[in-house]
mmCIF file of C-alpha atoms in Angstrom:
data_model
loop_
_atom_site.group_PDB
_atom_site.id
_atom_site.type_symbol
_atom_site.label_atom_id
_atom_site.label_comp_id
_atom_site.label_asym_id
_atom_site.label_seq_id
_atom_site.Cartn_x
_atom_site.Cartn_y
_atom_site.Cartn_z
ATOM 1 C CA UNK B 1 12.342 -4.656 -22.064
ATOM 2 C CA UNK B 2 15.461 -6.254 -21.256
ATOM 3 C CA UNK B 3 15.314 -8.962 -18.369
ATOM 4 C CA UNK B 4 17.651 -6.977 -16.143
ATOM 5 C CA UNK B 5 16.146 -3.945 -16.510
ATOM 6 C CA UNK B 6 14.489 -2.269 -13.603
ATOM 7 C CA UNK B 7 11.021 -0.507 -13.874
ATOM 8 C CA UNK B 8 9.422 1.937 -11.215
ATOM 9 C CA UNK B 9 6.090 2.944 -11.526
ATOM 10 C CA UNK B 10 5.086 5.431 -9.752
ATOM 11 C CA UNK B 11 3.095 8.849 -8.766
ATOM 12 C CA UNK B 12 4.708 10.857 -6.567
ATOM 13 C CA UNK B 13 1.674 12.284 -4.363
ATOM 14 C CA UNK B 14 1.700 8.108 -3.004
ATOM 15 C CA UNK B 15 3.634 5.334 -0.916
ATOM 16 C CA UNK B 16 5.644 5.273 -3.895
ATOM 17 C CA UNK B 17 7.603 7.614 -2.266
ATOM 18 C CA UNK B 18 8.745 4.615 0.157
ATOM 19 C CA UNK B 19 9.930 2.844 -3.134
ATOM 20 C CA UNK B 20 11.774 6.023 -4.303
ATOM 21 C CA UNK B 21 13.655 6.538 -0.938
ATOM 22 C CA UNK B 22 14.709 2.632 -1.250
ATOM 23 C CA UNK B 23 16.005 3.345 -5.034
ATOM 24 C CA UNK B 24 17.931 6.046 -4.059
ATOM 25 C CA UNK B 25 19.357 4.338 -0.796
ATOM 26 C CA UNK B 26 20.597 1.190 -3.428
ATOM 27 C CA UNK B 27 22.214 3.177 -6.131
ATOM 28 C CA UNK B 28 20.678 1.269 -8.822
ATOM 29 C CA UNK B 29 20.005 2.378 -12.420
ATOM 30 C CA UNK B 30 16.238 2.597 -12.316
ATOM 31 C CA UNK B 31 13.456 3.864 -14.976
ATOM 32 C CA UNK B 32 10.880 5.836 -13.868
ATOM 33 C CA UNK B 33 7.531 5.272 -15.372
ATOM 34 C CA UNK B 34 4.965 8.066 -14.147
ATOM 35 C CA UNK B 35 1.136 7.038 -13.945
ATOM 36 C CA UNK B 36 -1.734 9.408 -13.972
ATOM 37 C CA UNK B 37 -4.650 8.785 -11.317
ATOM 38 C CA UNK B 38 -7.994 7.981 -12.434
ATOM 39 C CA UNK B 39 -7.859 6.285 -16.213
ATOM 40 C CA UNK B 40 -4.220 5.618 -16.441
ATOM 41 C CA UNK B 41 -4.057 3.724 -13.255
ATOM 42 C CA UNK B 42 -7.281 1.752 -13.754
ATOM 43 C CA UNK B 43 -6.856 0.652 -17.030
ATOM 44 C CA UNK B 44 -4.567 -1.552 -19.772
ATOM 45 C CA UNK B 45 -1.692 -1.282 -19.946
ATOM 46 C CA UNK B 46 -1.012 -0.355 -16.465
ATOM 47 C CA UNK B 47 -3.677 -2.735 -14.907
ATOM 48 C CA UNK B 48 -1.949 -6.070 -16.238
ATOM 49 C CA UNK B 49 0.902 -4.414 -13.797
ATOM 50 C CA UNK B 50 -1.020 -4.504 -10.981
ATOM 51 C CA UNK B 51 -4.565 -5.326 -10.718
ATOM 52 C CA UNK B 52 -5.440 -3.574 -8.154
ATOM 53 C CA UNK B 53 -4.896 -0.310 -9.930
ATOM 54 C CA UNK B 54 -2.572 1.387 -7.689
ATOM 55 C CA UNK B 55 0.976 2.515 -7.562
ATOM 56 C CA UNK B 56 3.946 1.325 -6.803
ATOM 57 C CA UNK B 57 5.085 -1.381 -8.829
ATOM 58 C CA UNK B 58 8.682 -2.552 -9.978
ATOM 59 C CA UNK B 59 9.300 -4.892 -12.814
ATOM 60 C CA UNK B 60 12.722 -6.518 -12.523
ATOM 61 C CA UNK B 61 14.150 -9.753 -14.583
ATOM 62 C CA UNK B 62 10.595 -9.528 -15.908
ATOM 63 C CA UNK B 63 9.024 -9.994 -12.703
ATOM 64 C CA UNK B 64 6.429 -8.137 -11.040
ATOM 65 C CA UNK B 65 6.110 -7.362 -7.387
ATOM 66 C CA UNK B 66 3.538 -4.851 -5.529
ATOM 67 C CA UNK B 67 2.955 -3.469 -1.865
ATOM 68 C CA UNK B 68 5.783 -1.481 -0.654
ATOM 69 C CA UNK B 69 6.951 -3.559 2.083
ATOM 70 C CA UNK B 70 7.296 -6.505 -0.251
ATOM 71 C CA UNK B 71 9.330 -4.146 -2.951
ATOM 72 C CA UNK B 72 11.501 -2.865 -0.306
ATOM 73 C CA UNK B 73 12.328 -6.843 1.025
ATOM 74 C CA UNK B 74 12.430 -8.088 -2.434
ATOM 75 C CA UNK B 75 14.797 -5.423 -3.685
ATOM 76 C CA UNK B 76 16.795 -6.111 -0.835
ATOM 77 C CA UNK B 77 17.328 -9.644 -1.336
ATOM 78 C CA UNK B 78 17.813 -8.737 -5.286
ATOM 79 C CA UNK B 79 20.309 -6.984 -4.630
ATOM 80 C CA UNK B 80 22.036 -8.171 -1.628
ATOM 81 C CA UNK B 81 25.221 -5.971 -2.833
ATOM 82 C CA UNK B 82 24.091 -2.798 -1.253
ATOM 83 C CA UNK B 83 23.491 -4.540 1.893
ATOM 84 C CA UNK B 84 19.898 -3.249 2.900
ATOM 85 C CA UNK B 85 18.926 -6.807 4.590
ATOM 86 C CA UNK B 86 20.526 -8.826 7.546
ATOM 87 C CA UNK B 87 22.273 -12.092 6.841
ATOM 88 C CA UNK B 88 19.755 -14.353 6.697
ATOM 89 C CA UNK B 89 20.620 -15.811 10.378
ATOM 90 C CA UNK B 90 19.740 -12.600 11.491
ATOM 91 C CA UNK B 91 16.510 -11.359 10.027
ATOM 92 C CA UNK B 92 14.307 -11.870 12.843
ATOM 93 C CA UNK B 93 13.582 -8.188 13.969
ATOM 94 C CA UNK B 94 13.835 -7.407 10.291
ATOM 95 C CA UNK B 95 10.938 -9.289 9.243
ATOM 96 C CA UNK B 96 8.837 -8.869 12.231
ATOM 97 C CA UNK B 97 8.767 -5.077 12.613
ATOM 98 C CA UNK B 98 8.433 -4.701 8.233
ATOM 99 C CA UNK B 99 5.473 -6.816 8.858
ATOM 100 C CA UNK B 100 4.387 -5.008 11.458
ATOM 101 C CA UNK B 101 4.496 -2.213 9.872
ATOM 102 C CA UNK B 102 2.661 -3.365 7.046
ATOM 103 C CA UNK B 103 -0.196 -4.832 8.675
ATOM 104 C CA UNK B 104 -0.963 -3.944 12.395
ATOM 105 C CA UNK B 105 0.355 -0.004 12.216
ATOM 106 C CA UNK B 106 -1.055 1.140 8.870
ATOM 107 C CA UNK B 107 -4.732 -1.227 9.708
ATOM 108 C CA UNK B 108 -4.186 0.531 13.009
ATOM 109 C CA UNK B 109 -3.776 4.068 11.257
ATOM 110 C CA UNK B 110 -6.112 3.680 8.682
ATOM 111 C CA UNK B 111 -8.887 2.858 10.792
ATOM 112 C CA UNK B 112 -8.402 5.600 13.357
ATOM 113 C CA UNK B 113 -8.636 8.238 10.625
ATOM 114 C CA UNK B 114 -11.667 6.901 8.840
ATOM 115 C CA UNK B 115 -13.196 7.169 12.649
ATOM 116 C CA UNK B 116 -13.651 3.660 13.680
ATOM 117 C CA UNK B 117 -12.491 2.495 16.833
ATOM 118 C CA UNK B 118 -12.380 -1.255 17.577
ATOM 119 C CA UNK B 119 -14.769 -1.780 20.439
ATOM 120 C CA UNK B 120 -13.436 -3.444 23.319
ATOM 121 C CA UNK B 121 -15.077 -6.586 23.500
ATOM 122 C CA UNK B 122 -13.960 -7.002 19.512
ATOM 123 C CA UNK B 123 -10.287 -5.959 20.168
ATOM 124 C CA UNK B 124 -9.048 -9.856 19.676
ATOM 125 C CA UNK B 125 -11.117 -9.763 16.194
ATOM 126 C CA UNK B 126 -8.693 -7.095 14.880
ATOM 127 C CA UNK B 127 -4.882 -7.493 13.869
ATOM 128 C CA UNK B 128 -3.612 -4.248 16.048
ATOM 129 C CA UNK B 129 -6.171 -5.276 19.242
ATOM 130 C CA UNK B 130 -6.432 -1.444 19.152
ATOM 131 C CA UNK B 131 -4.709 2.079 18.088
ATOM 132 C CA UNK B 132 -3.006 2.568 21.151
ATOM 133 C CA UNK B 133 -1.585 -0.829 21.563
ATOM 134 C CA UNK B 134 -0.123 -0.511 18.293
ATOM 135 C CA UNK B 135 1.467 3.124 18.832
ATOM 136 C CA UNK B 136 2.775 1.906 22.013
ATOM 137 C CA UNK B 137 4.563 -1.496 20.398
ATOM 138 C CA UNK B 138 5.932 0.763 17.330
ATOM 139 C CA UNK B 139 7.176 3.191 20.002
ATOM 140 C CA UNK B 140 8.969 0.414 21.882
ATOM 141 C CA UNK B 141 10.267 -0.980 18.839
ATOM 142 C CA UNK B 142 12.150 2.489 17.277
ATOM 143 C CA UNK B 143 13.469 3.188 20.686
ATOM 144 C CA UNK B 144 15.001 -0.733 21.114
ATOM 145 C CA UNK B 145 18.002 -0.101 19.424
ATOM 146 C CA UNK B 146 19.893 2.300 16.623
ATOM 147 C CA UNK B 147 17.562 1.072 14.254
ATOM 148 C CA UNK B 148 14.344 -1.057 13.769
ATOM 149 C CA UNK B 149 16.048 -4.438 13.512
ATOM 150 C CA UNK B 150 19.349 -3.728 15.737
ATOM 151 C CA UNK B 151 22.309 -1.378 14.839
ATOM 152 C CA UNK B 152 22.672 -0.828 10.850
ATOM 153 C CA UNK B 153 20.062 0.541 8.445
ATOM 154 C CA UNK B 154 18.113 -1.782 6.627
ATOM 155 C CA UNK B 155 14.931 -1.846 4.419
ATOM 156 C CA UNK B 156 12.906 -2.235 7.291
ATOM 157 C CA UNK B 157 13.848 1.178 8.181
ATOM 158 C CA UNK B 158 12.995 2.707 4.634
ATOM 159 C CA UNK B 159 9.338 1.445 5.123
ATOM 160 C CA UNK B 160 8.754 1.715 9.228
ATOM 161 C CA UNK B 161 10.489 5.301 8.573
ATOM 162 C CA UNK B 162 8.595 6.266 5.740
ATOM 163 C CA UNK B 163 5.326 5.738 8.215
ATOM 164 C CA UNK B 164 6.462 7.061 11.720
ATOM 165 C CA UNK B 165 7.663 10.133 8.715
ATOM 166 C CA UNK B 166 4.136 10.535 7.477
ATOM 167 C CA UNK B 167 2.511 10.245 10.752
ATOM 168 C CA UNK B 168 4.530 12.786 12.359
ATOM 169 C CA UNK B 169 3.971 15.054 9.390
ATOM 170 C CA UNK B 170 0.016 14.231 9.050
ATOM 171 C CA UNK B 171 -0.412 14.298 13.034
ATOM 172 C CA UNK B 172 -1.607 10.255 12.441
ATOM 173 C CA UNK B 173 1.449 9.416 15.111
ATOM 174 C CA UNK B 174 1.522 11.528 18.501
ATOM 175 C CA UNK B 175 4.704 13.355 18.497
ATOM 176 C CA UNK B 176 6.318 10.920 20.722
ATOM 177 C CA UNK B 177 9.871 11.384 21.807
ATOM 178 C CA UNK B 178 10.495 7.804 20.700
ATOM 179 C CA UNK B 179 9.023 9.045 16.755
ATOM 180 C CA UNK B 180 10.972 12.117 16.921
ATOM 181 C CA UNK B 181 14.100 10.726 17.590
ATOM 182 C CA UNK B 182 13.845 7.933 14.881
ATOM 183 C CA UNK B 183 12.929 10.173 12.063
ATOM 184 C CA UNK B 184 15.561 11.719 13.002
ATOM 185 C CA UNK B 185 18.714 9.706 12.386
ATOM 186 C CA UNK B 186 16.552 9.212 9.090
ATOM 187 C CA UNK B 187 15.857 12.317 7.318
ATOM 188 C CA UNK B 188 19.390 13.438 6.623
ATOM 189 C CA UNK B 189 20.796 10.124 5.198
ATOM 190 C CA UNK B 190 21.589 11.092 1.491
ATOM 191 C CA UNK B 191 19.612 8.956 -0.415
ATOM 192 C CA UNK B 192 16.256 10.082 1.792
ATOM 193 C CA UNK B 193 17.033 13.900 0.755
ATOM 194 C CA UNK B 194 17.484 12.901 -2.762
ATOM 195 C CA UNK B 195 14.208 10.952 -2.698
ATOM 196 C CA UNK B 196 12.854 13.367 -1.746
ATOM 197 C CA UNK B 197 14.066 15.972 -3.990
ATOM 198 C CA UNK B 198 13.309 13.904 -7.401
ATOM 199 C CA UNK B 199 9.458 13.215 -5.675
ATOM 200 C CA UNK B 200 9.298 16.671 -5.001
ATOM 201 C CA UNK B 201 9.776 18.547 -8.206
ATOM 202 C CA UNK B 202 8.447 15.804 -10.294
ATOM 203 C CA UNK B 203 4.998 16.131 -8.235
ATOM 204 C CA UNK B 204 5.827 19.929 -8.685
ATOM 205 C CA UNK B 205 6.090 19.200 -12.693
ATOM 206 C CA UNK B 206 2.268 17.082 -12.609
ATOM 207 C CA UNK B 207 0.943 19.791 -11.100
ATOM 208 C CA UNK B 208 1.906 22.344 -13.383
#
């Protein structure tokens, strides 16, 4: 591998689709390295990639980094060409809504569709205090401006779009005026159609 080169790996019918649509919004050369659930994801050589077993990964200057929203920051910052973060002076509602995103919303999310609500009395034990406290900051937050962290796309939009995306599709987000208007200044940009697109037929391809 050469040290420059940049590795994706990936399975389609996942978050790496979050990875793909911040790819395709940088213009990079990328290679695409498909893993198989079950075996191939659990075991060598993919699991000295990431322990954990699970897709997405990128390897880049021979470095490996996992968890979309640290992909999408670190590509960012790799890359700082494409401009996809804030100056650094400015980063503030970059970082905190990415990281919102990350941890309150999808703990938030996840919990509420495995069934378990956090009982009142235990609301300060949890990260999101509750579902709808965390619905109703996220709401606030995509409605505060153009975009998540002020007026230009970023790669805090490619992962908080990506979720308020999947919620509004999966019914995990109430179809909120706030949501609906957000996805929408995302799902026609270019490089989310093309995403798209590539995840699309090569999901259509696994599947036979």
């Amino acid at each position: 591998m050469n040290n420059d080169e940049l590795i994706f790996y990936t399975n389609p019918q996942s978050r790496s689709r979050i990875v793909r649509w911040m790819l395709e919004e940088m213009g990079v050369d990328y290679k695409v390295e498909v893993i198989g659930y079950g075996e191939p994801m659990k075991s060598e050589p993919y699991i000295s990639i990431n322990p954990m077993g699970k897709v997405p990964s990128v390897v880049h200057n021979g470095k490996i980094v996992t968890e979309c929203a640290a992909i999408c920051a670190y590509l960012a910052d790799a890359f700082p060409e494409v401009g996809l973060a804030p100056m650094i002076t400015d980063r503030a509602s970059y970082y905190r809504w990415l990281f919102f995103a990350a941890g309150p919303l999808e703990s938030a999310i996840t919990n509420r569709n495995l069934g378990f609500e956090v009982p009142n009395d235990k609301q300060r034990m949890a990260g999101y205090g509750s579902y709808d406290l965390a619905i109703n900051t996220l709401a606030k937050a995509v409605s505060e401006a153009s975009y998540i962290a002020g007026d230009v796309f970023t790669a805090a939009d490619v992962y908080v779009g990506s979720h308020v995306g999947w919620g509004l599709q999966f019914k995990t987000l109430p179809e909120r005026k706030e949501f609906i208007e957000y996805f929408e200044k995302l799902n026609q940009r270019p490089a989310y159609i093309r995403a798209t697109k590539l995840d699309d037929g090569l999901a259509d391809a696994i599947n036979g």
